[in-house]
mmCIF file of C-alpha atoms in Angstrom:
data_model
loop_
_atom_site.group_PDB
_atom_site.id
_atom_site.type_symbol
_atom_site.label_atom_id
_atom_site.label_comp_id
_atom_site.label_asym_id
_atom_site.label_seq_id
_atom_site.Cartn_x
_atom_site.Cartn_y
_atom_site.Cartn_z
ATOM 1 C CA MET A 1 -0.061 0.089 -0.028
ATOM 2 C CA LYS A 2 2.894 2.522 0.768
ATOM 3 C CA HIS A 3 5.249 3.538 -1.773
ATOM 4 C CA GLU A 4 7.866 4.426 0.862
ATOM 5 C CA ALA A 5 7.515 2.348 3.762
ATOM 6 C CA ASN A 6 8.610 4.929 6.443
ATOM 7 C CA ALA A 7 7.265 8.051 4.753
ATOM 8 C CA GLU A 8 5.233 10.127 7.189
ATOM 9 C CA ASN A 9 3.508 12.343 4.626
ATOM 10 C CA GLU A 10 2.860 9.969 1.866
ATOM 11 C CA VAL A 11 -0.117 11.244 -0.532
ATOM 12 C CA HIS A 12 -1.977 9.171 -2.966
ATOM 13 C CA ASP A 13 -4.096 10.462 -5.903
ATOM 14 C CA VAL A 14 -7.492 11.369 -4.549
ATOM 15 C CA ALA A 15 -8.922 11.270 -8.129
ATOM 16 C CA GLU A 16 -7.945 7.642 -8.585
ATOM 17 C CA PHE A 17 -8.756 6.473 -5.004
ATOM 18 C CA THR A 18 -11.300 3.797 -4.410
ATOM 19 C CA ASP A 19 -12.109 2.569 -0.930
ATOM 20 C CA ALA A 20 -11.539 -1.096 -0.328
ATOM 21 C CA ALA A 21 -14.578 -1.469 1.739
ATOM 22 C CA ARG A 22 -16.886 0.718 3.937
ATOM 23 C CA ASN A 23 -16.628 1.945 7.520
ATOM 24 C CA VAL A 24 -19.136 0.450 10.015
ATOM 25 C CA VAL A 25 -20.468 2.895 12.749
ATOM 26 C CA THR A 26 -22.349 1.722 16.002
ATOM 27 C CA PRO A 27 -23.794 4.302 18.503
ATOM 28 C CA VAL A 28 -23.189 2.890 21.941
ATOM 29 C CA LEU A 29 -24.377 5.171 24.641
ATOM 30 C CA GLN A 30 -24.956 8.668 25.978
ATOM 31 C CA LEU A 31 -24.003 10.053 29.343
ATOM 32 C CA PRO A 32 -24.982 12.846 31.619
ATOM 33 C CA GLU A 33 -22.788 15.904 31.063
ATOM 34 C CA ASP A 34 -20.795 15.557 34.293
ATOM 35 C CA ILE A 35 -20.157 11.866 33.801
ATOM 36 C CA ALA A 36 -19.132 12.277 30.249
ATOM 37 C CA LEU A 37 -16.682 15.092 31.179
ATOM 38 C CA ALA A 38 -15.223 13.026 33.931
ATOM 39 C CA VAL A 39 -14.708 10.100 31.554
ATOM 40 C CA VAL A 40 -13.125 12.074 28.702
ATOM 41 C CA ASN A 41 -11.017 14.086 30.922
ATOM 42 C CA ALA A 42 -9.466 11.081 32.635
ATOM 43 C CA PHE A 43 -8.526 9.557 29.200
ATOM 44 C CA THR A 44 -7.202 12.821 28.089
ATOM 45 C CA LYS A 45 -5.097 13.184 31.263
ATOM 46 C CA ILE A 46 -3.221 9.966 30.354
ATOM 47 C CA VAL A 47 -2.177 11.382 26.943
ATOM 48 C CA ARG A 48 -1.150 14.654 28.497
ATOM 49 C CA ASP A 49 0.775 13.066 31.169
ATOM 50 C CA ALA A 50 2.628 10.969 28.455
ATOM 51 C CA LYS A 51 3.373 14.083 26.539
ATOM 52 C CA ARG A 52 5.395 15.440 29.609
ATOM 53 C CA SER A 53 7.055 12.104 30.401
ATOM 54 C CA GLU A 54 10.537 11.359 29.400
ATOM 55 C CA SER A 55 10.064 7.698 29.177
ATOM 56 C CA ALA A 56 6.947 7.939 26.998
ATOM 57 C CA THR A 57 8.670 10.369 24.693
ATOM 58 C CA THR A 58 11.806 8.385 24.065
ATOM 59 C CA PRO A 59 12.172 4.874 22.506
ATOM 60 C CA ASP A 60 11.850 1.969 25.039
ATOM 61 C CA GLY A 61 13.674 -1.345 24.939
ATOM 62 C CA ASP A 62 11.778 -2.388 21.949
ATOM 63 C CA GLY A 63 12.303 0.790 20.102
ATOM 64 C CA ILE A 64 8.757 1.950 20.719
ATOM 65 C CA THR A 65 8.064 5.658 21.395
ATOM 66 C CA ARG A 66 4.739 5.588 23.273
ATOM 67 C CA PHE A 67 3.729 9.239 22.819
ATOM 68 C CA GLN A 68 3.295 10.388 19.197
ATOM 69 C CA THR A 69 1.487 13.409 17.531
ATOM 70 C CA PHE A 70 -0.994 12.883 14.495
ATOM 71 C CA GLU A 71 -2.915 15.302 12.547
ATOM 72 C CA GLU A 72 -6.067 14.956 14.570
ATOM 73 C CA GLY A 73 -4.357 15.112 18.052
ATOM 74 C CA ASP A 74 -1.837 13.760 20.301
ATOM 75 C CA VAL A 75 -1.561 10.079 20.783
ATOM 76 C CA TYR A 76 -0.224 7.674 23.399
ATOM 77 C CA MET A 77 0.183 3.987 22.856
ATOM 78 C CA LEU A 78 -1.468 2.770 25.923
ATOM 79 C CA GLU A 79 -0.528 -0.947 25.316
ATOM 80 C CA ALA A 80 2.151 -2.086 22.959
ATOM 81 C CA PRO A 81 2.298 -5.249 20.775
ATOM 82 C CA PHE A 82 4.651 -7.991 21.552
ATOM 83 C CA ASP A 83 5.942 -11.093 19.961
ATOM 84 C CA ASP A 84 2.747 -13.313 20.928
ATOM 85 C CA PHE A 85 0.230 -10.529 20.496
ATOM 86 C CA PHE A 86 0.162 -8.278 17.410
ATOM 87 C CA ALA A 87 -2.382 -5.724 18.429
ATOM 88 C CA ASP A 88 -2.038 -2.518 20.467
ATOM 89 C CA ARG A 89 -4.169 0.351 21.637
ATOM 90 C CA TYR A 90 -3.852 4.095 21.456
ATOM 91 C CA LEU A 91 -5.630 7.033 23.158
ATOM 92 C CA MET A 92 -5.928 10.319 21.056
ATOM 93 C CA ASP A 93 -6.428 13.610 22.712
ATOM 94 C CA PHE A 94 -8.212 15.513 19.828
ATOM 95 C CA TYR A 95 -7.340 18.997 18.712
ATOM 96 C CA ASN A 96 -10.219 21.432 18.650
ATOM 97 C CA VAL A 97 -10.384 22.479 15.040
ATOM 98 C CA GLU A 98 -11.926 25.907 15.865
ATOM 99 C CA GLU A 99 -8.937 26.859 17.766
ATOM 100 C CA ARG A 100 -6.333 25.245 15.513
ATOM 101 C CA GLY A 101 -7.642 26.691 12.356
ATOM 102 C CA VAL A 102 -7.249 23.762 10.034
ATOM 103 C CA CYS A 103 -8.895 20.283 9.677
ATOM 104 C CA SER A 104 -7.229 16.918 9.454
ATOM 105 C CA ARG A 105 -6.802 15.470 5.974
ATOM 106 C CA MET A 106 -8.867 12.427 4.563
ATOM 107 C CA HIS A 107 -6.477 9.581 4.897
ATOM 108 C CA MET A 108 -6.433 5.674 5.088
ATOM 109 C CA HIS A 109 -4.253 3.247 7.123
ATOM 110 C CA THR A 110 -2.237 0.295 6.154
ATOM 111 C CA GLY A 111 -3.875 -1.838 8.679
ATOM 112 C CA LEU A 112 -7.525 -2.042 9.998
ATOM 113 C CA ARG A 113 -8.662 0.107 13.029
ATOM 114 C CA PHE A 114 -11.289 -0.251 15.791
ATOM 115 C CA VAL A 115 -12.107 3.208 17.309
ATOM 116 C CA ARG A 116 -14.424 4.348 20.045
ATOM 117 C CA MET A 117 -15.117 8.067 19.878
ATOM 118 C CA MET A 118 -16.105 9.865 23.015
ATOM 119 C CA THR A 119 -17.354 13.255 23.578
ATOM 120 C CA GLY A 120 -17.917 15.472 26.596
ATOM 121 C CA PRO A 121 -20.188 18.649 26.884
ATOM 122 C CA ALA A 122 -20.329 21.093 23.979
ATOM 123 C CA THR A 123 -18.066 18.980 21.851
ATOM 124 C CA ARG A 124 -18.941 17.088 18.509
ATOM 125 C CA ILE A 125 -16.749 15.009 16.382
ATOM 126 C CA ARG A 126 -17.271 15.041 12.486
ATOM 127 C CA VAL A 127 -16.452 11.923 10.928
ATOM 128 C CA SER A 128 -16.044 11.651 7.077
ATOM 129 C CA SER A 129 -15.261 9.144 4.288
ATOM 130 C CA LEU A 130 -15.217 8.873 0.617
ATOM 131 C CA SER A 131 -17.702 6.214 0.854
ATOM 132 C CA PRO A 132 -21.051 6.035 2.618
ATOM 133 C CA PHE A 133 -21.072 4.679 6.224
ATOM 134 C CA GLU A 134 -22.922 1.745 7.373
ATOM 135 C CA ILE A 135 -24.690 2.672 10.612
ATOM 136 C CA THR A 136 -25.652 -0.247 12.653
ATOM 137 C CA GLY A 137 -28.236 -0.557 15.522
ATOM 138 C CA VAL A 138 -30.434 -3.091 17.487
ATOM 139 C CA THR A 139 -33.949 -2.097 18.366
ATOM 140 C CA GLY A 140 -34.300 -1.950 21.991
ATOM 141 C CA VAL A 141 -30.689 -1.727 22.651
ATOM 142 C CA THR A 142 -29.153 1.008 20.590
ATOM 143 C CA PRO A 143 -29.959 4.141 22.411
ATOM 144 C CA PHE A 144 -29.670 6.731 19.475
ATOM 145 C CA THR A 145 -28.918 6.935 15.880
ATOM 146 C CA LEU A 146 -26.759 9.108 13.612
ATOM 147 C CA ALA A 147 -27.975 11.181 10.539
ATOM 148 C CA PRO A 148 -25.492 11.004 7.735
ATOM 149 C CA PHE A 149 -25.090 13.864 5.191
ATOM 150 C CA GLU A 150 -23.150 14.660 2.141
ATOM 151 C CA ASP A 151 -20.824 17.582 1.035
ATOM 152 C CA THR A 152 -17.928 18.063 -1.443
ATOM 153 C CA LEU A 153 -14.395 17.137 -0.381
ATOM 154 C CA PRO A 154 -12.362 20.476 -0.234
ATOM 155 C CA ASP A 155 -9.205 21.347 -1.830
ATOM 156 C CA THR A 156 -9.208 18.705 -4.584
ATOM 157 C CA PRO A 157 -6.993 19.101 -7.711
ATOM 158 C CA PRO A 158 -8.450 21.236 -10.542
ATOM 159 C CA GLY A 159 -11.223 19.392 -12.173
ATOM 160 C CA VAL A 160 -11.518 16.777 -9.484
ATOM 161 C CA VAL A 161 -14.880 16.566 -7.536
ATOM 162 C CA ARG A 162 -15.507 13.821 -4.849
ATOM 163 C CA THR A 163 -18.370 13.354 -2.661
ATOM 164 C CA ARG A 164 -17.706 13.482 1.061
ATOM 165 C CA TYR A 165 -19.857 11.351 3.336
ATOM 166 C CA ASN A 166 -20.223 12.624 6.810
ATOM 167 C CA LEU A 167 -21.825 12.053 10.319
ATOM 168 C CA VAL A 168 -21.581 13.719 13.670
ATOM 169 C CA VAL A 169 -20.889 12.144 16.931
ATOM 170 C CA PRO A 170 -23.102 14.291 19.381
ATOM 171 C CA PRO A 171 -22.129 15.707 22.635
ATOM 172 C CA CYS A 172 -21.502 13.272 25.678
ATOM 173 C CA SER A 173 -21.897 10.166 23.359
ATOM 174 C CA PHE A 174 -19.773 7.065 22.637
ATOM 175 C CA VAL A 175 -19.672 5.921 19.085
ATOM 176 C CA ASP A 176 -17.750 2.938 17.615
ATOM 177 C CA MET A 177 -16.392 2.709 14.362
ATOM 178 C CA GLN A 178 -14.721 -0.303 12.537
ATOM 179 C CA ILE A 179 -12.346 0.800 9.826
ATOM 180 C CA PRO A 180 -11.117 -1.811 7.380
ATOM 181 C CA ARG A 181 -7.658 -1.583 5.814
ATOM 182 C CA GLY A 182 -7.393 0.901 2.980
ATOM 183 C CA VAL A 183 -10.719 2.661 3.756
ATOM 184 C CA SER A 184 -10.728 6.594 3.796
ATOM 185 C CA HIS A 185 -11.626 8.438 6.893
ATOM 186 C CA GLN A 186 -11.258 11.758 8.589
ATOM 187 C CA PHE A 187 -11.916 12.806 12.106
ATOM 188 C CA ASN A 188 -12.338 16.448 13.366
ATOM 189 C CA ALA A 189 -13.346 17.612 16.890
ATOM 190 C CA VAL A 190 -15.394 20.684 17.217
ATOM 191 C CA GLY A 191 -14.974 21.545 20.923
ATOM 192 C CA GLU A 192 -12.707 20.971 23.901
ATOM 193 C CA HIS A 193 -13.648 17.512 25.075
ATOM 194 C CA ALA A 194 -13.012 14.633 22.787
ATOM 195 C CA VAL A 195 -10.830 11.423 22.780
ATOM 196 C CA ILE A 196 -10.607 8.321 20.868
ATOM 197 C CA ASP A 197 -9.722 4.881 22.314
ATOM 198 C CA SER A 198 -8.297 3.030 19.346
ATOM 199 C CA VAL A 199 -7.435 -0.630 18.777
ATOM 200 C CA HIS A 200 -5.002 -1.638 16.117
ATOM 201 C CA PRO A 201 -5.723 -5.397 15.778
ATOM 202 C CA GLU A 202 -2.785 -6.111 13.235
ATOM 203 C CA GLU A 203 -0.185 -3.471 14.176
ATOM 204 C CA SER A 204 2.868 -5.836 13.976
ATOM 205 C CA VAL A 205 1.373 -7.595 10.882
ATOM 206 C CA GLU A 206 1.067 -4.224 8.927
ATOM 207 C CA THR A 207 4.448 -3.077 10.043
ATOM 208 C CA PHE A 208 6.029 -6.320 8.641
ATOM 209 C CA ARG A 209 3.795 -6.286 5.530
ATOM 210 C CA GLU A 210 4.590 -2.824 4.564
ATOM 211 C CA LYS A 211 8.349 -3.207 5.467
ATOM 212 C CA MET A 212 8.248 -0.503 8.112
ATOM 213 C CA SER A 213 10.971 0.230 10.658
ATOM 214 C CA GLY A 214 8.842 0.888 13.514
ATOM 215 C CA PHE A 215 5.348 1.661 15.031
ATOM 216 C CA LYS A 216 4.615 5.142 13.910
ATOM 217 C CA MET A 217 1.031 6.460 13.355
ATOM 218 C CA MET A 218 2.163 8.763 10.719
ATOM 219 C CA ALA A 219 4.088 6.145 8.756
ATOM 220 C CA GLN A 220 1.078 3.896 8.926
ATOM 221 C CA THR A 221 -0.962 6.346 7.218
ATOM 222 C CA VAL A 222 -1.455 7.513 3.517
ATOM 223 C CA PHE A 223 -3.061 10.898 3.086
ATOM 224 C CA LEU A 224 -5.406 11.730 0.216
ATOM 225 C CA ALA A 225 -4.485 15.519 0.196
ATOM 226 C CA ASP A 226 -1.232 17.570 0.234
ATOM 227 C CA GLU A 227 -2.362 20.173 2.615
ATOM 228 C CA LEU A 228 -4.521 20.464 5.781
ATOM 229 C CA PRO A 229 -7.902 22.242 4.741
ATOM 230 C CA ALA A 230 -9.081 25.246 6.460
ATOM 231 C CA SER A 231 -11.228 24.771 9.564
ATOM 232 C CA ASP A 232 -14.444 26.013 8.086
ATOM 233 C CA THR A 233 -14.518 22.801 5.893
ATOM 234 C CA CYS A 234 -15.195 20.653 8.800
ATOM 235 C CA ALA A 235 -16.256 22.850 11.867
ATOM 236 C CA ASP A 236 -19.550 24.041 10.124
ATOM 237 C CA LEU A 237 -21.839 21.244 11.351
ATOM 238 C CA PRO A 238 -25.557 20.664 10.761
ATOM 239 C CA ALA A 239 -27.887 21.861 13.534
#
């Protein structure tokens, strides 16, 4: 999938790109504001503590740097892979795109992902893809649903028009997303309180398959745009 295994800003042609599958999204639960805020803050504190930790910001005995940065936010590898277990787990402390002034780019990963998106008060996460989402639910169990909408992917090359499919994680909510390998996605948090708990079930496999030299979120990513788009292309959410 990667042209250069360790490249951290590899860009593929968005005009020619076709998703390998579709993202599957499952609403999980909604919480009272005070509880949601406590949960999100507890997770983001772990990431922020890691950012200040010398041991988390330098390679460990296996050569893994646990704290990293990504376009959507700071990340901390909570649980690392090992020889008998090829998965790992990350926490991501989202940037607020309204403060940052730019959105993350549409991208895909070299291995599949499972993410649980969690929001606190006055915070929403806009999730986007170049293919429609499959939204699941079980009557009597799933507590809420999501309303997908479409717009046009910004900042494409001249003459290239791609439909962008979107949904919004509401405040004080947990929403799961299963992301197959090679499927486009884009997360942007609007508000101060957003975190992702992300499981990478084939981290060691994809690193070996792509011939990468280490576990790096950026190197395990392929972007579909050269530049980060302006914040108004993702912060303008439907009411």
